[in-house]
GROMACS .gro file of N, CA and C in nm:
model
  516
    1UNK      N    1  -1.941  -2.639  -1.387
    1UNK     CA    2  -1.794  -2.617  -1.313
    1UNK      C    3  -1.766  -2.493  -1.316
    2UNK      N    4  -1.751  -2.437  -1.425
    2UNK     CA    5  -1.704  -2.286  -1.434
    2UNK      C    6  -1.788  -2.171  -1.342
    3UNK      N    7  -1.897  -2.222  -1.347
    3UNK     CA    8  -1.973  -2.118  -1.289
    3UNK      C    9  -1.968  -2.143  -1.135
    4UNK      N   10  -1.892  -2.288  -1.083
    4UNK     CA   11  -1.900  -2.303  -0.972
    4UNK      C   12  -1.782  -2.235  -0.916
    5UNK      N   13  -1.655  -2.253  -1.018
    5UNK     CA   14  -1.576  -2.195  -0.977
    5UNK      C   15  -1.544  -2.016  -0.975
    6UNK      N   16  -1.631  -1.986  -1.051
    6UNK     CA   17  -1.699  -1.824  -1.089
    6UNK      C   18  -1.708  -1.798  -0.954
    7UNK      N   19  -1.848  -1.832  -0.921
    7UNK     CA   20  -1.882  -1.804  -0.768
    7UNK      C   21  -1.775  -1.829  -0.597
    8UNK      N   22  -1.664  -1.899  -0.651
    8UNK     CA   23  -1.655  -1.911  -0.544
    8UNK      C   24  -1.574  -1.829  -0.498
    9UNK      N   25  -1.480  -1.751  -0.642
    9UNK     CA   26  -1.364  -1.631  -0.638
    9UNK      C   27  -1.473  -1.552  -0.655
   10UNK      N   28  -1.594  -1.526  -0.623
   10UNK     CA   29  -1.643  -1.409  -0.702
   10UNK      C   30  -1.711  -1.362  -0.589
   11UNK      N   31  -1.650  -1.402  -0.464
   11UNK     CA   32  -1.764  -1.351  -0.292
   11UNK      C   33  -1.657  -1.296  -0.201
   12UNK      N   34  -1.735  -1.263  -0.132
   12UNK     CA   35  -1.683  -1.169  -0.032
   12UNK      C   36  -1.566  -1.249   0.090
   13UNK      N   37  -1.620  -1.365   0.100
   13UNK     CA   38  -1.535  -1.498   0.183
   13UNK      C   39  -1.444  -1.549   0.133
   14UNK      N   40  -1.411  -1.482  -0.058
   14UNK     CA   41  -1.270  -1.560  -0.084
   14UNK      C   42  -1.164  -1.515  -0.102
   15UNK      N   43  -1.217  -1.312  -0.043
   15UNK     CA   44  -1.117  -1.183  -0.084
   15UNK      C   45  -1.086  -1.205   0.090
   16UNK      N   46  -1.170  -1.226   0.164
   16UNK     CA   47  -1.138  -1.248   0.311
   16UNK      C   48  -1.018  -1.338   0.308
   17UNK      N   49  -1.053  -1.465   0.290
   17UNK     CA   50  -0.975  -1.637   0.293
   17UNK      C   51  -0.873  -1.542   0.218
   18UNK      N   52  -0.849  -1.437   0.156
   18UNK     CA   53  -0.699  -1.456   0.043
   18UNK      C   54  -0.614  -1.367   0.161
   19UNK      N   55  -0.681  -1.244   0.199
   19UNK     CA   56  -0.635  -1.148   0.328
   19UNK      C   57  -0.552  -1.216   0.417
   20UNK      N   58  -0.665  -1.347   0.443
   20UNK     CA   59  -0.598  -1.403   0.646
   20UNK      C   60  -0.513  -1.472   0.576
   21UNK      N   61  -0.483  -1.525   0.465
   21UNK     CA   62  -0.375  -1.647   0.418
   21UNK      C   63  -0.260  -1.520   0.403
   22UNK      N   64  -0.239  -1.414   0.327
   22UNK     CA   65  -0.110  -1.388   0.336
   22UNK      C   66  -0.126  -1.264   0.477
   23UNK      N   67  -0.187  -1.240   0.571
   23UNK     CA   68  -0.197  -1.239   0.658
   23UNK      C   69  -0.107  -1.291   0.757
   24UNK      N   70  -0.137  -1.441   0.767
   24UNK     CA   71  -0.124  -1.542   0.857
   24UNK      C   72   0.007  -1.538   0.786
   25UNK      N   73   0.026  -1.518   0.695
   25UNK     CA   74   0.177  -1.568   0.634
   25UNK      C   75   0.317  -1.492   0.693
   26UNK      N   76   0.259  -1.353   0.687
   26UNK     CA   77   0.299  -1.261   0.719
   26UNK      C   78   0.357  -1.274   0.889
   27UNK      N   79   0.277  -1.321   0.932
   27UNK     CA   80   0.276  -1.328   1.114
   27UNK      C   81   0.348  -1.422   1.134
   28UNK      N   82   0.356  -1.531   1.017
   28UNK     CA   83   0.444  -1.708   1.078
   28UNK      C   84   0.604  -1.635   1.044
   29UNK      N   85   0.626  -1.525   0.902
   29UNK     CA   86   0.776  -1.473   0.943
   29UNK      C   87   0.786  -1.376   1.034
   30UNK      N   88   0.692  -1.339   1.078
   30UNK     CA   89   0.740  -1.240   1.191
   30UNK      C   90   0.762  -1.341   1.315
   31UNK      N   91   0.680  -1.469   1.344
   31UNK     CA   92   0.729  -1.520   1.447
   31UNK      C   93   0.853  -1.590   1.464
   32UNK      N   94   0.913  -1.622   1.332
   32UNK     CA   95   1.058  -1.696   1.248
   32UNK      C   96   1.109  -1.576   1.267
   33UNK      N   97   1.071  -1.465   1.307
   33UNK     CA   98   1.231  -1.354   1.288
   33UNK      C   99   1.211  -1.298   1.442
   34UNK      N  100   1.136  -1.286   1.498
   34UNK     CA  101   1.149  -1.247   1.632
   34UNK      C  102   1.106  -1.401   1.761
   35UNK      N  103   1.085  -1.477   1.780
   35UNK     CA  104   1.064  -1.555   1.825
   35UNK      C  105   1.193  -1.695   1.858
   36UNK      N  106   1.181  -1.674   1.696
   36UNK     CA  107   1.301  -1.806   1.675
   36UNK      C  108   1.454  -1.795   1.616
   37UNK      N  109   1.442  -1.603   1.577
   37UNK     CA  110   1.553  -1.583   1.587
   37UNK      C  111   1.639  -1.585   1.439
   38UNK      N  112   1.541  -1.617   1.320
   38UNK     CA  113   1.591  -1.620   1.162
   38UNK      C  114   1.569  -1.483   1.087
   39UNK      N  115   1.640  -1.438   1.090
   39UNK     CA  116   1.667  -1.284   1.020
   39UNK      C  117   1.621  -1.312   0.897
   40UNK      N  118   1.532  -1.265   0.793
   40UNK     CA  119   1.516  -1.164   0.705
   40UNK      C  120   1.645  -1.165   0.652
   41UNK      N  121   1.634  -1.204   0.483
   41UNK     CA  122   1.705  -1.152   0.364
   41UNK      C  123   1.682  -1.064   0.292
   42UNK      N  124   1.725  -0.982   0.185
   42UNK     CA  125   1.640  -0.928   0.117
   42UNK      C  126   1.528  -0.981   0.021
   43UNK      N  127   1.539  -1.151  -0.038
   43UNK     CA  128   1.420  -1.205  -0.119
   43UNK      C  129   1.326  -1.246   0.027
   44UNK      N  130   1.322  -1.204   0.131
   44UNK     CA  131   1.217  -1.276   0.229
   44UNK      C  132   1.152  -1.167   0.263
   45UNK      N  133   1.229  -1.047   0.203
   45UNK     CA  134   1.156  -0.910   0.253
   45UNK      C  135   1.055  -0.902   0.119
   46UNK      N  136   1.118  -0.926   0.007
   46UNK     CA  137   1.045  -0.946  -0.081
   46UNK      C  138   0.929  -0.998  -0.119
   47UNK      N  139   0.946  -1.125  -0.010
   47UNK     CA  140   0.813  -1.196  -0.084
   47UNK      C  141   0.735  -1.096   0.039
   48UNK      N  142   0.745  -1.098   0.144
   48UNK     CA  143   0.684  -0.954   0.238
   48UNK      C  144   0.589  -0.878   0.165
   49UNK      N  145   0.668  -0.825   0.097
   49UNK     CA  146   0.596  -0.729   0.005
   49UNK      C  147   0.485  -0.742  -0.091
   50UNK      N  148   0.552  -0.854  -0.155
   50UNK     CA  149   0.469  -0.907  -0.249
   50UNK      C  150   0.309  -0.948  -0.184
   51UNK      N  151   0.319  -1.039  -0.029
   51UNK     CA  152   0.243  -1.065   0.069
   51UNK      C  153   0.103  -0.933   0.090
   52UNK      N  154   0.227  -0.811   0.144
   52UNK     CA  155   0.164  -0.655   0.139
   52UNK      C  156   0.031  -0.692   0.043
   53UNK      N  157   0.029  -0.682  -0.073
   53UNK     CA  158   0.009  -0.609  -0.217
   53UNK      C  159  -0.073  -0.701  -0.207
   54UNK      N  160  -0.099  -0.847  -0.221
   54UNK     CA  161  -0.213  -0.960  -0.171
   54UNK      C  162  -0.309  -0.847  -0.061
   55UNK      N  163  -0.262  -0.853   0.031
   55UNK     CA  164  -0.303  -0.831   0.147
   55UNK      C  165  -0.404  -0.664   0.106
   56UNK      N  166  -0.358  -0.558   0.017
   56UNK     CA  167  -0.407  -0.487   0.018
   56UNK      C  168  -0.521  -0.455  -0.103
   57UNK      N  169  -0.475  -0.560  -0.205
   57UNK     CA  170  -0.565  -0.596  -0.299
   57UNK      C  171  -0.696  -0.697  -0.239
   58UNK      N  172  -0.685  -0.747  -0.142
   58UNK     CA  173  -0.784  -0.838  -0.103
   58UNK      C  174  -0.854  -0.771  -0.012
   59UNK      N  175  -0.808  -0.655   0.045
   59UNK     CA  176  -0.914  -0.543   0.132
   59UNK      C  177  -1.011  -0.450   0.072
   60UNK      N  178  -0.893  -0.425  -0.047
   60UNK     CA  179  -0.986  -0.350  -0.172
   60UNK      C  180  -1.088  -0.388  -0.207
   61UNK      N  181  -1.055  -0.562  -0.223
   61UNK     CA  182  -1.177  -0.607  -0.297
   61UNK      C  183  -1.303  -0.654  -0.196
   62UNK      N  184  -1.250  -0.647  -0.094
   62UNK     CA  185  -1.372  -0.678   0.017
   62UNK      C  186  -1.457  -0.555  -0.013
   63UNK      N  187  -1.394  -0.468  -0.005
   63UNK     CA  188  -1.393  -0.289   0.068
   63UNK      C  189  -1.532  -0.242  -0.049
   64UNK      N  190  -1.532  -0.282  -0.211
   64UNK     CA  191  -1.570  -0.226  -0.303
   64UNK      C  192  -1.674  -0.274  -0.328
   65UNK      N  193  -1.747  -0.238  -0.366
   65UNK     CA  194  -1.866  -0.356  -0.460
   65UNK      C  195  -1.811  -0.392  -0.531
   66UNK      N  196  -1.921  -0.560  -0.545
   66UNK     CA  197  -1.916  -0.680  -0.644
   66UNK      C  198  -1.933  -0.641  -0.759
   67UNK      N  199  -1.895  -0.672  -0.856
   67UNK     CA  200  -1.981  -0.708  -0.979
   67UNK      C  201  -1.920  -0.788  -1.055
   68UNK      N  202  -1.984  -0.803  -1.191
   68UNK     CA  203  -1.950  -0.906  -1.251
   68UNK      C  204  -1.846  -0.850  -1.385
   69UNK      N  205  -1.804  -0.685  -1.388
   69UNK     CA  206  -1.746  -0.649  -1.461
   69UNK      C  207  -1.570  -0.560  -1.349
   70UNK      N  208  -1.568  -0.566  -1.235
   70UNK     CA  209  -1.466  -0.493  -1.141
   70UNK      C  210  -1.465  -0.684  -1.096
   71UNK      N  211  -1.444  -0.769  -1.090
   71UNK     CA  212  -1.415  -0.932  -1.051
   71UNK      C  213  -1.279  -0.914  -1.148
   72UNK      N  214  -1.339  -0.960  -1.233
   72UNK     CA  215  -1.186  -0.980  -1.344
   72UNK      C  216  -1.055  -0.843  -1.277
   73UNK      N  217  -1.127  -0.738  -1.318
   73UNK     CA  218  -0.981  -0.654  -1.233
   73UNK      C  219  -0.936  -0.738  -1.133
   74UNK      N  220  -0.957  -0.751  -1.030
   74UNK     CA  221  -0.925  -0.786  -0.914
   74UNK      C  222  -0.811  -0.914  -0.902
   75UNK      N  223  -0.922  -1.004  -0.977
   75UNK     CA  224  -0.848  -1.173  -0.974
   75UNK      C  225  -0.731  -1.077  -1.046
   76UNK      N  226  -0.699  -1.008  -1.199
   76UNK     CA  227  -0.574  -0.967  -1.294
   76UNK      C  228  -0.436  -0.932  -1.168
   77UNK      N  229  -0.514  -0.813  -1.087
   77UNK     CA  230  -0.405  -0.833  -1.013
   77UNK      C  231  -0.349  -0.854  -0.933
   78UNK      N  232  -0.450  -0.999  -0.865
   78UNK     CA  233  -0.378  -1.058  -0.758
   78UNK      C  234  -0.319  -1.192  -0.857
   79UNK      N  235  -0.383  -1.174  -0.973
   79UNK     CA  236  -0.266  -1.281  -1.057
   79UNK      C  237  -0.167  -1.182  -1.053
   80UNK      N  238  -0.138  -1.093  -1.088
   80UNK     CA  239  -0.019  -1.054  -1.126
   80UNK      C  240   0.108  -1.025  -0.978
   81UNK      N  241   0.040  -1.030  -0.879
   81UNK     CA  242   0.102  -1.046  -0.737
   81UNK      C  243   0.113  -1.220  -0.709
   82UNK      N  244   0.058  -1.262  -0.762
   82UNK     CA  245   0.126  -1.366  -0.690
   82UNK      C  246   0.233  -1.415  -0.819
   83UNK      N  247   0.224  -1.382  -0.964
   83UNK     CA  248   0.316  -1.350  -1.019
   83UNK      C  249   0.454  -1.346  -0.993
   84UNK      N  250   0.473  -1.188  -0.865
   84UNK     CA  251   0.580  -1.145  -0.860
   84UNK      C  252   0.609  -1.254  -0.721
   85UNK      N  253   0.529  -1.293  -0.634
   85UNK     CA  254   0.581  -1.387  -0.528
   85UNK      C  255   0.603  -1.534  -0.579
   86UNK      N  256   0.558  -1.588  -0.702
   86UNK     CA  257   0.637  -1.705  -0.779
   86UNK      C  258   0.725  -1.635  -0.775
   87UNK      N  259   0.821  -1.504  -0.884
   87UNK     CA  260   0.949  -1.507  -0.914
   87UNK      C  261   0.987  -1.513  -0.793
   88UNK      N  262   0.972  -1.429  -0.663
   88UNK     CA  263   1.092  -1.384  -0.551
   88UNK      C  264   1.051  -1.533  -0.484
   89UNK      N  265   0.960  -1.620  -0.467
   89UNK     CA  266   1.006  -1.688  -0.419
   89UNK      C  267   1.102  -1.892  -0.484
   90UNK      N  268   1.129  -1.811  -0.639
   90UNK     CA  269   1.202  -1.926  -0.687
   90UNK      C  270   1.346  -1.864  -0.648
   91UNK      N  271   1.328  -1.723  -0.654
   91UNK     CA  272   1.477  -1.688  -0.635
   91UNK      C  273   1.547  -1.720  -0.482
   92UNK      N  274   1.440  -1.720  -0.443
   92UNK     CA  275   1.488  -1.748  -0.268
   92UNK      C  276   1.536  -1.944  -0.307
   93UNK      N  277   1.478  -2.017  -0.362
   93UNK     CA  278   1.503  -2.099  -0.335
   93UNK      C  279   1.590  -2.134  -0.413
   94UNK      N  280   1.611  -2.077  -0.555
   94UNK     CA  281   1.749  -2.135  -0.607
   94UNK      C  282   1.891  -2.043  -0.523
   95UNK      N  283   1.865  -1.965  -0.497
   95UNK     CA  284   1.952  -1.931  -0.421
   95UNK      C  285   2.081  -2.007  -0.288
   96UNK      N  286   1.873  -2.044  -0.249
   96UNK     CA  287   1.924  -2.153  -0.099
   96UNK      C  288   2.003  -2.264  -0.212
   97UNK      N  289   2.006  -2.341  -0.306
   97UNK     CA  290   2.027  -2.440  -0.368
   97UNK      C  291   2.140  -2.473  -0.404
   98UNK      N  292   2.188  -2.337  -0.441
   98UNK     CA  293   2.239  -2.300  -0.526
   98UNK      C  294   2.246  -2.333  -0.699
   99UNK      N  295   2.141  -2.331  -0.757
   99UNK     CA  296   2.098  -2.284  -0.900
   99UNK      C  297   2.179  -2.180  -0.952
  100UNK      N  298   2.109  -2.056  -0.876
  100UNK     CA  299   2.175  -1.953  -0.916
  100UNK      C  300   2.294  -1.858  -0.852
  101UNK      N  301   2.378  -1.787  -0.851
  101UNK     CA  302   2.416  -1.712  -0.787
  101UNK      C  303   2.415  -1.568  -0.828
  102UNK      N  304   2.401  -1.473  -0.743
  102UNK     CA  305   2.376  -1.364  -0.785
  102UNK      C  306   2.363  -1.268  -0.646
  103UNK      N  307   2.385  -1.134  -0.649
  103UNK     CA  308   2.454  -1.067  -0.526
  103UNK      C  309   2.336  -1.056  -0.480
  104UNK      N  310   2.285  -1.073  -0.328
  104UNK     CA  311   2.243  -1.085  -0.225
  104UNK      C  312   2.290  -0.952  -0.101
  105UNK      N  313   2.266  -0.856  -0.134
  105UNK     CA  314   2.266  -0.731  -0.019
  105UNK      C  315   2.189  -0.708   0.062
  106UNK      N  316   2.284  -0.595   0.169
  106UNK     CA  317   2.170  -0.607   0.246
  106UNK      C  318   2.055  -0.484   0.240
  107UNK      N  319   2.096  -0.457   0.135
  107UNK     CA  320   1.973  -0.313   0.094
  107UNK      C  321   1.851  -0.386  -0.006
  108UNK      N  322   1.701  -0.288   0.057
  108UNK     CA  323   1.622  -0.370  -0.016
  108UNK      C  324   1.557  -0.331  -0.130
  109UNK      N  325   1.633  -0.198  -0.125
  109UNK     CA  326   1.644  -0.200  -0.302
  109UNK      C  327   1.476  -0.091  -0.309
  110UNK      N  328   1.442  -0.059  -0.228
  110UNK     CA  329   1.342   0.019  -0.264
  110UNK      C  330   1.346   0.220  -0.223
  111UNK      N  331   1.254   0.259  -0.353
  111UNK     CA  332   1.271   0.392  -0.378
  111UNK      C  333   1.220   0.510  -0.274
  112UNK      N  334   1.260   0.584  -0.296
  112UNK     CA  335   1.228   0.702  -0.175
  112UNK      C  336   1.071   0.674  -0.158
  113UNK      N  337   1.001   0.678  -0.205
  113UNK     CA  338   0.916   0.693  -0.214
  113UNK      C  339   0.809   0.634  -0.171
  114UNK      N  340   0.881   0.473  -0.133
  114UNK     CA  341   0.818   0.357  -0.111
  114UNK      C  342   0.896   0.280   0.008
  115UNK      N  343   0.929   0.327   0.046
  115UNK     CA  344   1.045   0.320   0.175
  115UNK      C  345   1.008   0.255   0.300
  116UNK      N  346   0.940   0.140   0.257
  116UNK     CA  347   0.936   0.031   0.382
  116UNK      C  348   0.979  -0.020   0.465
  117UNK      N  349   1.147  -0.004   0.415
  117UNK     CA  350   1.207  -0.064   0.533
  117UNK      C  351   1.324   0.068   0.599
  118UNK      N  352   1.294   0.196   0.556
  118UNK     CA  353   1.298   0.266   0.691
  118UNK      C  354   1.158   0.279   0.720
  119UNK      N  355   1.028   0.284   0.681
  119UNK     CA  356   0.941   0.334   0.735
  119UNK      C  357   0.829   0.286   0.863
  120UNK      N  358   0.925   0.083   0.836
  120UNK     CA  359   0.847   0.012   0.955
  120UNK      C  360   0.910  -0.118   0.942
  121UNK      N  361   1.074  -0.038   1.014
  121UNK     CA  362   1.200  -0.146   0.979
  121UNK      C  363   1.156  -0.305   1.092
  122UNK      N  364   1.075  -0.285   1.178
  122UNK     CA  365   1.048  -0.364   1.230
  122UNK      C  366   1.008  -0.570   1.086
  123UNK      N  367   0.996  -0.489   0.998
  123UNK     CA  368   0.925  -0.610   0.924
  123UNK      C  369   0.944  -0.570   0.802
  124UNK      N  370   1.023  -0.474   0.758
  124UNK     CA  371   1.092  -0.458   0.629
  124UNK      C  372   1.183  -0.504   0.614
  125UNK      N  373   1.285  -0.473   0.725
  125UNK     CA  374   1.475  -0.445   0.720
  125UNK      C  375   1.540  -0.546   0.711
  126UNK      N  376   1.635  -0.491   0.596
  126UNK     CA  377   1.691  -0.642   0.513
  126UNK      C  378   1.768  -0.664   0.723
  127UNK      N  379   1.828  -0.833   0.748
  127UNK     CA  380   1.887  -0.796   0.840
  127UNK      C  381   2.030  -0.928   0.817
  128UNK      N  382   1.991  -1.011   0.726
  128UNK     CA  383   2.119  -1.062   0.696
  128UNK      C  384   2.131  -1.151   0.566
  129UNK      N  385   2.207  -1.168   0.517
  129UNK     CA  386   2.183  -1.232   0.339
  129UNK      C  387   2.169  -1.314   0.257
  130UNK      N  388   2.101  -1.353   0.201
  130UNK     CA  389   2.039  -1.471   0.157
  130UNK      C  390   2.138  -1.605   0.153
  131UNK      N  391   2.037  -1.716   0.145
  131UNK     CA  392   2.089  -1.812   0.150
  131UNK      C  393   2.057  -1.950   0.186
  132UNK      N  394   1.998  -1.945   0.327
  132UNK     CA  395   1.903  -1.964   0.448
  132UNK      C  396   1.821  -1.988   0.452
  133UNK      N  397   1.640  -2.045   0.455
  133UNK     CA  398   1.557  -2.030   0.487
  133UNK      C  399   1.526  -2.161   0.568
  134UNK      N  400   1.467  -2.100   0.745
  134UNK     CA  401   1.429  -2.203   0.810
  134UNK      C  402   1.356  -2.337   0.777
  135UNK      N  403   1.341  -2.432   0.827
  135UNK     CA  404   1.303  -2.513   0.793
  135UNK      C  405   1.148  -2.558   0.892
  136UNK      N  406   1.089  -2.614   0.819
  136UNK     CA  407   0.966  -2.590   0.882
  136UNK      C  408   0.891  -2.736   0.913
  137UNK      N  409   0.813  -2.802   0.829
  137UNK     CA  410   0.784  -2.961   0.867
  137UNK      C  411   0.833  -3.083   0.800
  138UNK      N  412   0.864  -3.191   0.850
  138UNK     CA  413   0.924  -3.310   0.703
  138UNK      C  414   1.003  -3.260   0.687
  139UNK      N  415   1.095  -3.175   0.707
  139UNK     CA  416   1.244  -3.137   0.651
  139UNK      C  417   1.222  -3.027   0.520
  140UNK      N  418   1.151  -2.957   0.525
  140UNK     CA  419   1.075  -2.893   0.409
  140UNK      C  420   1.078  -2.721   0.423
  141UNK      N  421   1.189  -2.662   0.361
  141UNK     CA  422   1.196  -2.532   0.417
  141UNK      C  423   1.109  -2.430   0.354
  142UNK      N  424   1.093  -2.320   0.446
  142UNK     CA  425   1.026  -2.187   0.409
  142UNK      C  426   1.059  -2.203   0.218
  143UNK      N  427   1.189  -2.153   0.176
  143UNK     CA  428   1.170  -2.149   0.023
  143UNK      C  429   1.107  -2.249  -0.059
  144UNK      N  430   1.097  -2.385  -0.049
  144UNK     CA  431   1.016  -2.448  -0.080
  144UNK      C  432   0.928  -2.407  -0.074
  145UNK      N  433   0.779  -2.430   0.080
  145UNK     CA  434   0.692  -2.443   0.107
  145UNK      C  435   0.599  -2.294   0.027
  146UNK      N  436   0.710  -2.162   0.025
  146UNK     CA  437   0.667  -2.031  -0.064
  146UNK      C  438   0.663  -2.081  -0.246
  147UNK      N  439   0.760  -2.124  -0.296
  147UNK     CA  440   0.768  -2.127  -0.460
  147UNK      C  441   0.612  -2.295  -0.425
  148UNK      N  442   0.588  -2.340  -0.379
  148UNK     CA  443   0.423  -2.448  -0.385
  148UNK      C  444   0.358  -2.356  -0.347
  149UNK      N  445   0.371  -2.282  -0.230
  149UNK     CA  446   0.258  -2.204  -0.269
  149UNK      C  447   0.181  -2.109  -0.346
  150UNK      N  448   0.288  -1.990  -0.370
  150UNK     CA  449   0.275  -1.953  -0.549
  150UNK      C  450   0.248  -1.988  -0.597
  151UNK      N  451   0.310  -2.103  -0.664
  151UNK     CA  452   0.209  -2.195  -0.767
  151UNK      C  453   0.142  -2.236  -0.740
  152UNK      N  454   0.048  -2.291  -0.723
  152UNK     CA  455  -0.081  -2.279  -0.645
  152UNK      C  456  -0.186  -2.176  -0.651
  153UNK      N  457  -0.127  -2.065  -0.566
  153UNK     CA  458  -0.184  -1.973  -0.559
  153UNK      C  459  -0.162  -1.856  -0.761
  154UNK      N  460  -0.120  -1.910  -0.781
  154UNK     CA  461  -0.119  -1.832  -0.939
  154UNK      C  462  -0.209  -1.896  -1.039
  155UNK      N  463  -0.192  -2.028  -1.001
  155UNK     CA  464  -0.350  -2.099  -1.079
  155UNK      C  465  -0.433  -2.065  -1.033
  156UNK      N  466  -0.467  -2.047  -0.942
  156UNK     CA  467  -0.589  -2.057  -0.903
  156UNK      C  468  -0.638  -1.889  -0.911
  157UNK      N  469  -0.547  -1.781  -0.895
  157UNK     CA  470  -0.603  -1.643  -0.910
  157UNK      C  471  -0.592  -1.647  -1.131
  158UNK      N  472  -0.496  -1.690  -1.193
  158UNK     CA  473  -0.550  -1.693  -1.313
  158UNK      C  474  -0.658  -1.787  -1.358
  159UNK      N  475  -0.695  -1.877  -1.283
  159UNK     CA  476  -0.801  -1.957  -1.297
  159UNK      C  477  -0.960  -1.884  -1.310
  160UNK      N  478  -0.967  -1.867  -1.179
  160UNK     CA  479  -1.048  -1.675  -1.143
  160UNK      C  480  -1.082  -1.602  -1.227
  161UNK      N  481  -0.945  -1.519  -1.261
  161UNK     CA  482  -0.982  -1.433  -1.358
  161UNK      C  483  -1.013  -1.469  -1.512
  162UNK      N  484  -0.958  -1.587  -1.522
  162UNK     CA  485  -1.039  -1.669  -1.650
  162UNK      C  486  -1.211  -1.694  -1.651
  163UNK      N  487  -1.229  -1.763  -1.535
  163UNK     CA  488  -1.360  -1.783  -1.555
  163UNK      C  489  -1.432  -1.626  -1.497
  164UNK      N  490  -1.405  -1.542  -1.415
  164UNK     CA  491  -1.441  -1.392  -1.453
  164UNK      C  492  -1.497  -1.332  -1.528
  165UNK      N  493  -1.405  -1.338  -1.638
  165UNK     CA  494  -1.403  -1.301  -1.793
  165UNK      C  495  -1.476  -1.322  -1.873
  166UNK      N  496  -1.460  -1.522  -1.866
  166UNK     CA  497  -1.588  -1.550  -1.976
  166UNK      C  498  -1.705  -1.532  -1.904
  167UNK      N  499  -1.747  -1.504  -1.761
  167UNK     CA  500  -1.869  -1.458  -1.737
  167UNK      C  501  -1.933  -1.363  -1.777
  168UNK      N  502  -1.828  -1.277  -1.789
  168UNK     CA  503  -1.841  -1.116  -1.857
  168UNK      C  504  -1.871  -1.103  -1.994
  169UNK      N  505  -1.821  -1.238  -2.068
  169UNK     CA  506  -1.789  -1.249  -2.173
  169UNK      C  507  -1.965  -1.281  -2.217
  170UNK      N  508  -1.986  -1.408  -2.137
  170UNK     CA  509  -2.117  -1.452  -2.147
  170UNK      C  510  -2.281  -1.316  -2.131
  171UNK      N  511  -2.226  -1.264  -2.061
  171UNK     CA  512  -2.337  -1.136  -2.055
  171UNK      C  513  -2.377  -1.103  -2.152
  172UNK      N  514  -2.260  -1.075  -2.258
  172UNK     CA  515  -2.334  -1.003  -2.375
  172UNK      C  516  -2.399  -1.076  -2.508
   0.00000   0.00000   0.00000
């Protein structure tokens, strides 16, 4: 069973699917922003940045040679990105539900060397304060869907990292 899971996560189709999922999530966020006038808050922008990281790693994994020793690294980086996405998604839902109270201002908090909000304001500029995400389907809000998605994805990426590490270990 572990070999089948490992084979699933070590093919180019997996990385292409990861990139397309992250890209479609970014596209959906932009659709909500520009078509349905739901401005992004700072936590929403942070989620977009984590998804950009997932797209970048997926693209690199697609372009680089596949191998038994490099795949655990890609899955490890992907798991870290999903961990960041999970944390931001939880903060977004907790703020929406009133579980936590924190300052949510109009500054993305990005350093000058990574000023995505200045370089690409159409995608990464904070435009509203936190506390509300739009409803998607069946009463599920965007924050709830993000938390569920990121929890499933971190389980997947950690599982793939472990199976690919076991594959490397069994090679010796």
